[in-house]
Phi, psi and omega in degrees: 000136182285157180299322181299319179294321178297318180297317181293326178292319179298320181296332182281346179289125182295144182279347176215159181249149180252133182235159172216184180227140177291131178253325176198160177233123178232111181061239181275354195255136177245130176253137176223151174270108188078176000277175175289116186206179183235163176301134177091349179290146176271136176237157173251131174252120183270125181235158178090178181277171185303319184281341180235031185289135174228164181239142180250131178280136177219163181236143178284119181247351179177180178225147177225110187054244181257013182258148176265133177257123183241155171230133184277154174281342176242200181281164180266010192303317187271359187274135181226162178302139179095351177300140181284136177244125179243131179268142173271347182061021180221146173286174184295134175239147174235164179255131186230147176172182182296340179295347180276343185295130182091000182256157173249119187247159170270186185294340180263009177081019180261133179302134185280346178270005178076013185284343182081164182267147178283166180283163174082017178275155183257129176286133176225153176284143180285332180255116181235163174277147175298157178300151175301129182305327181283347179259005178273115175295145178294152179285120190233350180220149181283158174238137182282128176250349174083006174249120190303315182300318182287312183299325186266319187253340181226050189307130182260135179269157178292113183100006179277153175245126186236139173262134174254112186257124182198154169282181181284143175074027181254000174108024179296310185296320179298317181294320178297321178297318178298316180297315182298323181283324190262343187294154177265011177292160182289329189202146173254138168238119187240124179251119177254101188251123177073020179283156171292142182304321181299323186286337184297306181294323178300315179296314184295319186275322186260308183286315182276311178074165181301323181298316179288320183294328182296340177239032183225156165241124182249130179244128188237130169225102187285167187294339182278351182279157180302156183305321183296323179293324179293320178291318180297328177302317180294317181292319180297314180300317180295320180295323178295316179298320179297321180300312182290328175297320181291345174276001178093011182272159170261109188260137171260116184249132178228132178234124179234102006223156177296328181300320182289329175295316179298320179295321178295318178294324177298317178302315182293315180301315180294323181295325182266006171100015176289146178283136174289136181243260185287115179048039177085352178282141182273160181303327182296333179299314183283347175275323184280333185300308178297326181294324180283313185287331181285348181289334178275180183109202183267155163218188188289350183259311185207205182214152170238111173271120191242135171244120179247122178272142179237119181275110184266121181295127178058029180056028179271105185286353183251016177289162194304316183291317179300317181297316181295313182296319181299328179283345183262319187281173185259029179151162180217145177244124182256122174266127190253125181298324180297322178291320178297320179295332178277357180086019177267109178236139353295143189277054183277123174275099187298323185287336179262357183254154180206144171248117188286345181253359186304315184298337182274346190238359179243163179286162181295326179296316179298315181298316181295320179296318179295319179295321179298315180296318178300317180299315180297316181294318179298316179300317181293313183299319181295334182252009188300319182297316179297319182293316187290332179266001177080016182278343180271131178257128180302139181099346180291326181215126180296323181296314181292320178302316180295317180297320179296320181293321184278335193308310181301323179291321180297315182296319179291331175293320183285339179277144178207131177291150184296332181261011182272122179259123179230125182284165180302312183294323176299316180302316182292319179298316180296320178299313180299315180298320182298310184283341180277342179296129177087357179281000000 
């Protein structure tokens, strides 16, 4: 480090510290009289006696009259009235660099295996502004994700943001693991937000595997952690992806799930006195979602191709969070429980899914082949009840006859084993062969 840099760092050290005192704790919320601070600043709350004193990190989330409202990154168990509160006068920062690749981190960017961080990492703020819309290059080329149905019928562009909508237990985690292992992106950044603790290791060892982990950074905030840690997990993961994008890389970003981030924000909003509006969600939930989701995508250096999973309650695709996310992202993939029950994996409902940039990034032959397959599948599904009860007589409709002939081939095309690797070009070739048969 140069002397000039050291001098500027020394100048930034405050010459005095600001303190306050805890006055009360209600639920998740801590109120203190002072210190002078701003929304989003990190504070330390000192607990315990002088010989065993420890400090708890908390964040300023609001103000009430002359009191500061804080939320801790850990539990509120040891905090009592009169505890000293010290402000850092800075928002949360994490350290990022190539040393994070292959590691599993918590929401504050600390390795969860206790190994510590390597030297030479760069400090970055977890909350950043989305790129300027005029500086975003248009999405112009496809990116291989290694799942035949997506590559051929729902082609994803480099820098596109996609929502994966599904109920619980329909195969979201398995599909994310397949994408992480098979994609041609330079690096994966995976955020597991609000997951059950048991599922984290299961995902890392079975779905992701050593091959996937070696080119990934995984950020974990389990469901038992405070609401603030779950939200910070989403912001930290996005900041890590942004850092690597600014290095000129094409990053594959996956967040499971946006719904749990929204629920964590709802907890915080209700705790600080926001009114519940749509289905109990507070207005701040609908304010943070676009700010978080718009941070990914392209910029002048690189790209972040993002997959956000949305857990839909009772398979209701029109619930508030699903509706909001669908309006922000550049396409959606719907996983269907009925298809999963029939043994079709990945259980992608092609007719309910769409990629909004596909037409701009594929050839006209590819587009026509994908449309032909969709038409055949749609024709069969619309007449399925008649066909299955034997009420349809062959020869009544040429379109339905053709759809019946193609249907078994289409279903075998849509199925893919979790360990099956299929390249983008292979997927397109198989699609062309499938729709050209019988023409």
